[in-house]
Amino acid sequence: MVTAIKKSWPWLGNIIETVSTVAHGLWVTLRMWVRTLRPERKAFTELFEYPELPVPVSARYRGFHRFDLTTCIACDQCAKACPVDCIYIGKERVEGAKGFKVTGFTIDYSKCMFCALCVEPCPVDCIFMGANHDLSCYSRDGCLVDFSRLPLDVAWGRATLNPTAVHESKQVIAPVHGGPNQTSAS
Ligand code: SF4
Ligand code: SF4
């Protein structure tokens, strides 16, 4: 109808269109405002105790990684698959045994784009995309997470990966676990 009016009287069609779109915008605003008055509506922090407790995410969510130092064999497959080269793996040979011991497993989250390409090639399934969706920090150093220095529970995603845990991991001088070659290395 507005189109027909616009054809005959363009000025009138423009006025009708302007008034109706403004009225529609005001109606949306009013509807949202009324919703905020409902007593059952709660603030985000009342529903989720974030960051103390993680916020539920969908099953295939790609958040900050989960990494299991106890099974990683330092094969470099994940680092080679990473398109932005943001996985840095330190390793050393284990005397009297096959394979390597992980001496560092750092991911630079200022570069990571959460593509999950590092997860697929892992032969021992020790790296996954996790459920954490943010990691606030004041410096770039805070974006460098060395999973080999984090407590195993945090690295594996049983406890929240948080800035405090990352900060404390910077004080740890050796990996918290010897990896699958632990017995042979000791
Ligand atoms: S998610 Fe993608 S960008 Fe991030 S570390 Fe893995 S491969 Fe690299
Ligand atoms: S996380 Fe998996 S792919 Fe990466 S070095 Fe360890 S074992 Fe290899």
PDB file of C-alpha atoms and ligand atoms in Angstrom:
ATOM      1  CA  MET A   1       0.000   0.000   0.000  1.00  0.00           C
ATOM      2  CA  VAL A   2       2.811   2.369   0.926  1.00  0.00           C
ATOM      3  CA  THR A   3       4.403   1.565  -2.447  1.00  0.00           C
ATOM      4  CA  ALA A   4       1.190   2.504  -4.261  1.00  0.00           C
ATOM      5  CA  ILE A   5       0.932   5.776  -2.315  1.00  0.00           C
ATOM      6  CA  LYS A   6       4.602   6.478  -2.995  1.00  0.00           C
ATOM      7  CA  LYS A   7       4.008   6.158  -6.713  1.00  0.00           C
ATOM      8  CA  SER A   8       1.124   8.668  -6.691  1.00  0.00           C
ATOM      9  CA  TRP A   9       2.274  10.965  -3.894  1.00  0.00           C
ATOM     10  CA  PRO A  10       5.954  10.336  -3.091  1.00  0.00           C
ATOM     11  CA  TRP A  11       6.031  12.988  -0.336  1.00  0.00           C
ATOM     12  CA  LEU A  12       3.097  11.347   1.462  1.00  0.00           C
ATOM     13  CA  GLY A  13       4.629   7.864   1.063  1.00  0.00           C
ATOM     14  CA  ASN A  14       7.902   9.102   2.588  1.00  0.00           C
ATOM     15  CA  ILE A  15       6.072  10.589   5.582  1.00  0.00           C
ATOM     16  CA  ILE A  16       4.122   7.357   6.191  1.00  0.00           C
ATOM     17  CA  GLU A  17       7.292   5.242   5.881  1.00  0.00           C
ATOM     18  CA  THR A  18       9.250   7.497   8.249  1.00  0.00           C
ATOM     19  CA  VAL A  19       6.504   7.591  10.886  1.00  0.00           C
ATOM     20  CA  SER A  20       5.870   3.818  10.726  1.00  0.00           C
ATOM     21  CA  THR A  21       9.581   2.851  11.010  1.00  0.00           C
ATOM     22  CA  VAL A  22      10.122   5.227  13.930  1.00  0.00           C
ATOM     23  CA  ALA A  23       6.982   3.849  15.620  1.00  0.00           C
ATOM     24  CA  HIS A  24       8.233   0.279  15.056  1.00  0.00           C
ATOM     25  CA  GLY A  25      11.613   1.138  16.617  1.00  0.00           C
ATOM     26  CA  LEU A  26       9.898   2.701  19.634  1.00  0.00           C
ATOM     27  CA  TRP A  27       7.669  -0.368  19.992  1.00  0.00           C
ATOM     28  CA  VAL A  28      10.721  -2.682  20.115  1.00  0.00           C
ATOM     29  CA  THR A  29      12.336  -0.447  22.736  1.00  0.00           C
ATOM     30  CA  LEU A  30       9.153  -0.346  24.809  1.00  0.00           C
ATOM     31  CA  ARG A  31       8.743  -4.143  24.623  1.00  0.00           C
ATOM     32  CA  MET A  32      12.314  -4.690  25.849  1.00  0.00           C
ATOM     33  CA  TRP A  33      11.890  -2.142  28.626  1.00  0.00           C
ATOM     34  CA  VAL A  34       8.728  -3.870  29.886  1.00  0.00           C
ATOM     35  CA  ARG A  35      10.644  -7.175  29.935  1.00  0.00           C
ATOM     36  CA  THR A  36      13.225  -5.694  32.304  1.00  0.00           C
ATOM     37  CA  LEU A  37      10.437  -5.051  34.836  1.00  0.00           C
ATOM     38  CA  ARG A  38       9.571  -8.727  35.169  1.00  0.00           C
ATOM     39  CA  PRO A  39      10.562  -9.976  38.640  1.00  0.00           C
ATOM     40  CA  GLU A  40      11.932 -13.320  37.364  1.00  0.00           C
ATOM     41  CA  ARG A  41      14.470 -11.573  35.128  1.00  0.00           C
ATOM     42  CA  LYS A  42      17.926 -11.755  36.687  1.00  0.00           C
ATOM     43  CA  ALA A  43      21.225 -10.109  35.953  1.00  0.00           C
ATOM     44  CA  PHE A  44      23.855 -12.244  34.193  1.00  0.00           C
ATOM     45  CA  THR A  45      25.975 -12.449  37.334  1.00  0.00           C
ATOM     46  CA  GLU A  46      22.975 -13.702  39.326  1.00  0.00           C
ATOM     47  CA  LEU A  47      22.487 -16.593  36.907  1.00  0.00           C
ATOM     48  CA  PHE A  48      26.170 -17.472  36.490  1.00  0.00           C
ATOM     49  CA  GLU A  49      28.898 -17.079  39.081  1.00  0.00           C
ATOM     50  CA  TYR A  50      31.365 -16.197  36.384  1.00  0.00           C
ATOM     51  CA  PRO A  51      34.389 -16.257  36.458  1.00  0.00           C
ATOM     52  CA  GLU A  52      34.457 -18.427  39.602  1.00  0.00           C
ATOM     53  CA  LEU A  53      32.279 -21.004  37.827  1.00  0.00           C
ATOM     54  CA  PRO A  54      32.337 -21.495  34.066  1.00  0.00           C
ATOM     55  CA  VAL A  55      29.368 -20.438  31.963  1.00  0.00           C
ATOM     56  CA  PRO A  56      27.652 -23.376  30.211  1.00  0.00           C
ATOM     57  CA  VAL A  57      28.576 -23.537  26.533  1.00  0.00           C
ATOM     58  CA  SER A  58      27.480 -25.810  23.707  1.00  0.00           C
ATOM     59  CA  ALA A  59      29.185 -29.173  23.339  1.00  0.00           C
ATOM     60  CA  ARG A  60      31.199 -28.250  20.255  1.00  0.00           C
ATOM     61  CA  TYR A  61      32.287 -24.859  21.592  1.00  0.00           C
ATOM     62  CA  ARG A  62      35.903 -23.956  20.746  1.00  0.00           C
ATOM     63  CA  GLY A  63      37.315 -22.189  23.774  1.00  0.00           C
ATOM     64  CA  PHE A  64      40.749 -22.129  25.379  1.00  0.00           C
ATOM     65  CA  HIS A  65      42.458 -25.491  25.065  1.00  0.00           C
ATOM     66  CA  ARG A  66      42.495 -28.466  27.390  1.00  0.00           C
ATOM     67  CA  PHE A  67      45.846 -30.213  27.469  1.00  0.00           C
ATOM     68  CA  ASP A  68      46.969 -33.397  29.197  1.00  0.00           C
ATOM     69  CA  LEU A  69      50.663 -33.241  30.025  1.00  0.00           C
ATOM     70  CA  THR A  70      50.626 -36.797  31.362  1.00  0.00           C
ATOM     71  CA  THR A  71      50.082 -38.298  27.904  1.00  0.00           C
ATOM     72  CA  CYS A  72      51.692 -35.791  25.513  1.00  0.00           C
ATOM     73  CA  ILE A  73      54.626 -37.371  23.660  1.00  0.00           C
ATOM     74  CA  ALA A  74      55.969 -34.077  22.259  1.00  0.00           C
ATOM     75  CA  CYS A  75      55.569 -35.235  18.669  1.00  0.00           C
ATOM     76  CA  ASP A  76      55.039 -31.665  17.386  1.00  0.00           C
ATOM     77  CA  GLN A  77      52.072 -32.674  15.213  1.00  0.00           C
ATOM     78  CA  CYS A  78      49.825 -30.028  16.743  1.00  0.00           C
ATOM     79  CA  ALA A  79      52.452 -27.300  16.335  1.00  0.00           C
ATOM     80  CA  LYS A  80      53.024 -28.266  12.698  1.00  0.00           C
ATOM     81  CA  ALA A  81      49.282 -28.152  11.986  1.00  0.00           C
ATOM     82  CA  CYS A  82      48.817 -24.718  13.532  1.00  0.00           C
ATOM     83  CA  PRO A  83      48.350 -22.189  10.713  1.00  0.00           C
ATOM     84  CA  VAL A  84      49.632 -19.262  12.783  1.00  0.00           C
ATOM     85  CA  ASP A  85      52.532 -21.048  14.529  1.00  0.00           C
ATOM     86  CA  CYS A  86      51.386 -20.196  18.018  1.00  0.00           C
ATOM     87  CA  ILE A  87      52.219 -23.497  19.760  1.00  0.00           C
ATOM     88  CA  TYR A  88      55.727 -23.648  21.221  1.00  0.00           C
ATOM     89  CA  ILE A  89      56.835 -27.065  22.448  1.00  0.00           C
ATOM     90  CA  GLY A  90      59.957 -27.664  24.486  1.00  0.00           C
ATOM     91  CA  LYS A  91      61.242 -31.224  24.756  1.00  0.00           C
ATOM     92  CA  GLU A  92      64.271 -33.266  25.668  1.00  0.00           C
ATOM     93  CA  ARG A  93      65.275 -36.850  25.098  1.00  0.00           C
ATOM     94  CA  VAL A  94      64.687 -39.297  27.895  1.00  0.00           C
ATOM     95  CA  GLU A  95      67.776 -41.340  28.672  1.00  0.00           C
ATOM     96  CA  GLY A  96      67.211 -45.069  28.621  1.00  0.00           C
ATOM     97  CA  ALA A  97      63.748 -44.767  27.087  1.00  0.00           C
ATOM     98  CA  LYS A  98      62.068 -44.034  23.805  1.00  0.00           C
ATOM     99  CA  GLY A  99      60.583 -40.663  23.050  1.00  0.00           C
ATOM    100  CA  PHE A 100      60.726 -37.234  24.582  1.00  0.00           C
ATOM    101  CA  LYS A 101      59.880 -35.483  27.791  1.00  0.00           C
ATOM    102  CA  VAL A 102      57.875 -32.255  27.472  1.00  0.00           C
ATOM    103  CA  THR A 103      59.750 -29.330  29.004  1.00  0.00           C
ATOM    104  CA  GLY A 104      57.293 -26.671  27.872  1.00  0.00           C
ATOM    105  CA  PHE A 105      53.964 -26.444  26.049  1.00  0.00           C
ATOM    106  CA  THR A 106      53.052 -22.839  25.437  1.00  0.00           C
ATOM    107  CA  ILE A 107      50.191 -21.462  23.382  1.00  0.00           C
ATOM    108  CA  ASP A 108      50.234 -17.790  22.455  1.00  0.00           C
ATOM    109  CA  TYR A 109      46.611 -16.691  22.740  1.00  0.00           C
ATOM    110  CA  SER A 110      47.379 -13.312  21.224  1.00  0.00           C
ATOM    111  CA  LYS A 111      47.786 -15.247  17.954  1.00  0.00           C
ATOM    112  CA  CYS A 112      45.545 -18.302  18.332  1.00  0.00           C
ATOM    113  CA  MET A 113      42.346 -18.099  16.283  1.00  0.00           C
ATOM    114  CA  PHE A 114      40.629 -21.129  17.843  1.00  0.00           C
ATOM    115  CA  CYS A 115      40.437 -23.040  14.582  1.00  0.00           C
ATOM    116  CA  ALA A 116      40.977 -26.441  16.301  1.00  0.00           C
ATOM    117  CA  LEU A 117      43.343 -27.646  13.568  1.00  0.00           C
ATOM    118  CA  CYS A 118      45.833 -28.581  16.290  1.00  0.00           C
ATOM    119  CA  VAL A 119      43.381 -31.026  17.845  1.00  0.00           C
ATOM    120  CA  GLU A 120      42.875 -33.369  14.893  1.00  0.00           C
ATOM    121  CA  PRO A 121      46.446 -34.653  14.324  1.00  0.00           C
ATOM    122  CA  CYS A 122      47.250 -35.464  17.972  1.00  0.00           C
ATOM    123  CA  PRO A 123      48.010 -39.203  18.027  1.00  0.00           C
ATOM    124  CA  VAL A 124      47.311 -39.612  21.739  1.00  0.00           C
ATOM    125  CA  ASP A 125      44.279 -37.320  22.124  1.00  0.00           C
ATOM    126  CA  CYS A 126      45.797 -35.071  24.713  1.00  0.00           C
ATOM    127  CA  ILE A 127      44.766 -31.679  23.326  1.00  0.00           C
ATOM    128  CA  PHE A 128      41.179 -30.481  22.909  1.00  0.00           C
ATOM    129  CA  MET A 129      39.292 -27.243  22.576  1.00  0.00           C
ATOM    130  CA  GLY A 130      37.899 -26.365  26.009  1.00  0.00           C
ATOM    131  CA  ALA A 131      34.932 -24.454  27.399  1.00  0.00           C
ATOM    132  CA  ASN A 132      36.684 -21.319  28.657  1.00  0.00           C
ATOM    133  CA  HIS A 133      35.812 -18.321  26.552  1.00  0.00           C
ATOM    134  CA  ASP A 134      37.952 -15.565  27.955  1.00  0.00           C
ATOM    135  CA  LEU A 135      41.258 -14.974  29.645  1.00  0.00           C
ATOM    136  CA  SER A 136      41.684 -11.381  30.767  1.00  0.00           C
ATOM    137  CA  CYS A 137      45.198 -10.092  31.235  1.00  0.00           C
ATOM    138  CA  TYR A 138      47.002  -6.777  31.501  1.00  0.00           C
ATOM    139  CA  SER A 139      50.006  -7.643  29.341  1.00  0.00           C
ATOM    140  CA  ARG A 140      50.879  -9.800  26.361  1.00  0.00           C
ATOM    141  CA  ASP A 141      52.787 -12.081  28.693  1.00  0.00           C
ATOM    142  CA  GLY A 142      49.424 -13.031  30.215  1.00  0.00           C
ATOM    143  CA  CYS A 143      48.345 -14.384  26.812  1.00  0.00           C
ATOM    144  CA  LEU A 144      51.248 -16.849  26.772  1.00  0.00           C
ATOM    145  CA  VAL A 145      49.940 -19.902  28.580  1.00  0.00           C
ATOM    146  CA  ASP A 146      52.433 -22.662  29.350  1.00  0.00           C
ATOM    147  CA  PHE A 147      50.198 -25.663  29.991  1.00  0.00           C
ATOM    148  CA  SER A 148      53.105 -27.685  31.353  1.00  0.00           C
ATOM    149  CA  ARG A 149      53.366 -25.247  34.301  1.00  0.00           C
ATOM    150  CA  LEU A 150      49.660 -25.147  35.125  1.00  0.00           C
ATOM    151  CA  PRO A 151      48.186 -27.480  37.747  1.00  0.00           C
ATOM    152  CA  LEU A 152      46.990 -30.631  35.928  1.00  0.00           C
ATOM    153  CA  ASP A 153      43.351 -29.963  36.856  1.00  0.00           C
ATOM    154  CA  VAL A 154      43.443 -26.487  35.344  1.00  0.00           C
ATOM    155  CA  ALA A 155      45.290 -27.581  32.185  1.00  0.00           C
ATOM    156  CA  TRP A 156      42.818 -30.395  31.643  1.00  0.00           C
ATOM    157  CA  GLY A 157      39.807 -28.137  32.144  1.00  0.00           C
ATOM    158  CA  ARG A 158      38.510 -29.592  35.413  1.00  0.00           C
ATOM    159  CA  ALA A 159      39.141 -26.226  37.038  1.00  0.00           C
ATOM    160  CA  THR A 160      38.736 -22.861  35.322  1.00  0.00           C
ATOM    161  CA  LEU A 161      41.709 -21.515  33.432  1.00  0.00           C
ATOM    162  CA  ASN A 162      41.929 -18.052  34.965  1.00  0.00           C
ATOM    163  CA  PRO A 163      44.430 -15.167  34.989  1.00  0.00           C
ATOM    164  CA  THR A 164      45.534 -16.015  38.551  1.00  0.00           C
ATOM    165  CA  ALA A 165      46.418 -19.598  37.588  1.00  0.00           C
ATOM    166  CA  VAL A 166      48.287 -18.352  34.524  1.00  0.00           C
ATOM    167  CA  HIS A 167      50.148 -15.761  36.614  1.00  0.00           C
ATOM    168  CA  GLU A 168      51.116 -18.350  39.218  1.00  0.00           C
ATOM    169  CA  SER A 169      52.293 -20.744  36.497  1.00  0.00           C
ATOM    170  CA  LYS A 170      54.911 -18.144  35.483  1.00  0.00           C
ATOM    171  CA  GLN A 171      56.648 -18.769  38.820  1.00  0.00           C
ATOM    172  CA  VAL A 172      56.874 -22.530  38.250  1.00  0.00           C
ATOM    173  CA  ILE A 173      60.325 -23.424  36.934  1.00  0.00           C
ATOM    174  CA  ALA A 174      59.760 -27.029  35.770  1.00  0.00           C
ATOM    175  CA  PRO A 175      56.882 -28.992  34.248  1.00  0.00           C
ATOM    176  CA  VAL A 176      54.419 -30.159  36.884  1.00  0.00           C
ATOM    177  CA  HIS A 177      54.505 -33.704  35.507  1.00  0.00           C
ATOM    178  CA  GLY A 178      57.113 -35.768  33.700  1.00  0.00           C
ATOM    179  CA  GLY A 179      54.723 -36.933  30.986  1.00  0.00           C
ATOM    180  CA  PRO A 180      54.274 -40.523  29.798  1.00  0.00           C
ATOM    181  CA  ASN A 181      58.038 -41.082  30.247  1.00  0.00           C
ATOM    182  CA  GLN A 182      57.994 -39.989  33.877  1.00  0.00           C
ATOM    183  CA  THR A 183      58.992 -43.359  35.352  1.00  0.00           C
ATOM    184  CA  SER A 184      61.895 -43.837  32.974  1.00  0.00           C
ATOM    185  CA  ALA A 185      63.098 -40.255  33.421  1.00  0.00           C
ATOM    186  CA  SER A 186      63.250 -40.392  37.201  1.00  0.00           C
TER     187      SER A 186
HETATM  188  S1  SF4 B   1      43.281 -23.522  17.654  1.00  0.00           S
HETATM  189 FE1  SF4 B   1      44.212 -23.143  15.618  1.00  0.00          FE
HETATM  190  S2  SF4 B   1      45.384 -21.239  15.884  1.00  0.00           S
HETATM  191 FE2  SF4 B   1      44.926 -22.025  17.954  1.00  0.00          FE
HETATM  192  S3  SF4 B   1      46.695 -23.258  18.532  1.00  0.00           S
HETATM  193 FE3  SF4 B   1      45.225 -24.657  17.580  1.00  0.00          FE
HETATM  194  S4  SF4 B   1      45.791 -24.716  15.388  1.00  0.00           S
HETATM  195 FE4  SF4 B   1      46.808 -22.925  16.295  1.00  0.00          FE
HETATM  196  S1  SF4 B   2      49.614 -32.380  22.130  1.00  0.00           S
HETATM  197 FE1  SF4 B   2      49.451 -34.249  20.883  1.00  0.00          FE
HETATM  198  S2  SF4 B   2      50.111 -33.587  18.844  1.00  0.00           S
HETATM  199 FE2  SF4 B   2      50.824 -32.013  20.271  1.00  0.00          FE
HETATM  200  S3  SF4 B   2      52.909 -32.620  20.810  1.00  0.00           S
HETATM  201 FE3  SF4 B   2      51.542 -33.507  22.357  1.00  0.00          FE
HETATM  202  S4  SF4 B   2      51.102 -35.574  21.593  1.00  0.00           S
HETATM  203 FE4  SF4 B   2      51.915 -34.425  19.853  1.00  0.00          FE
END
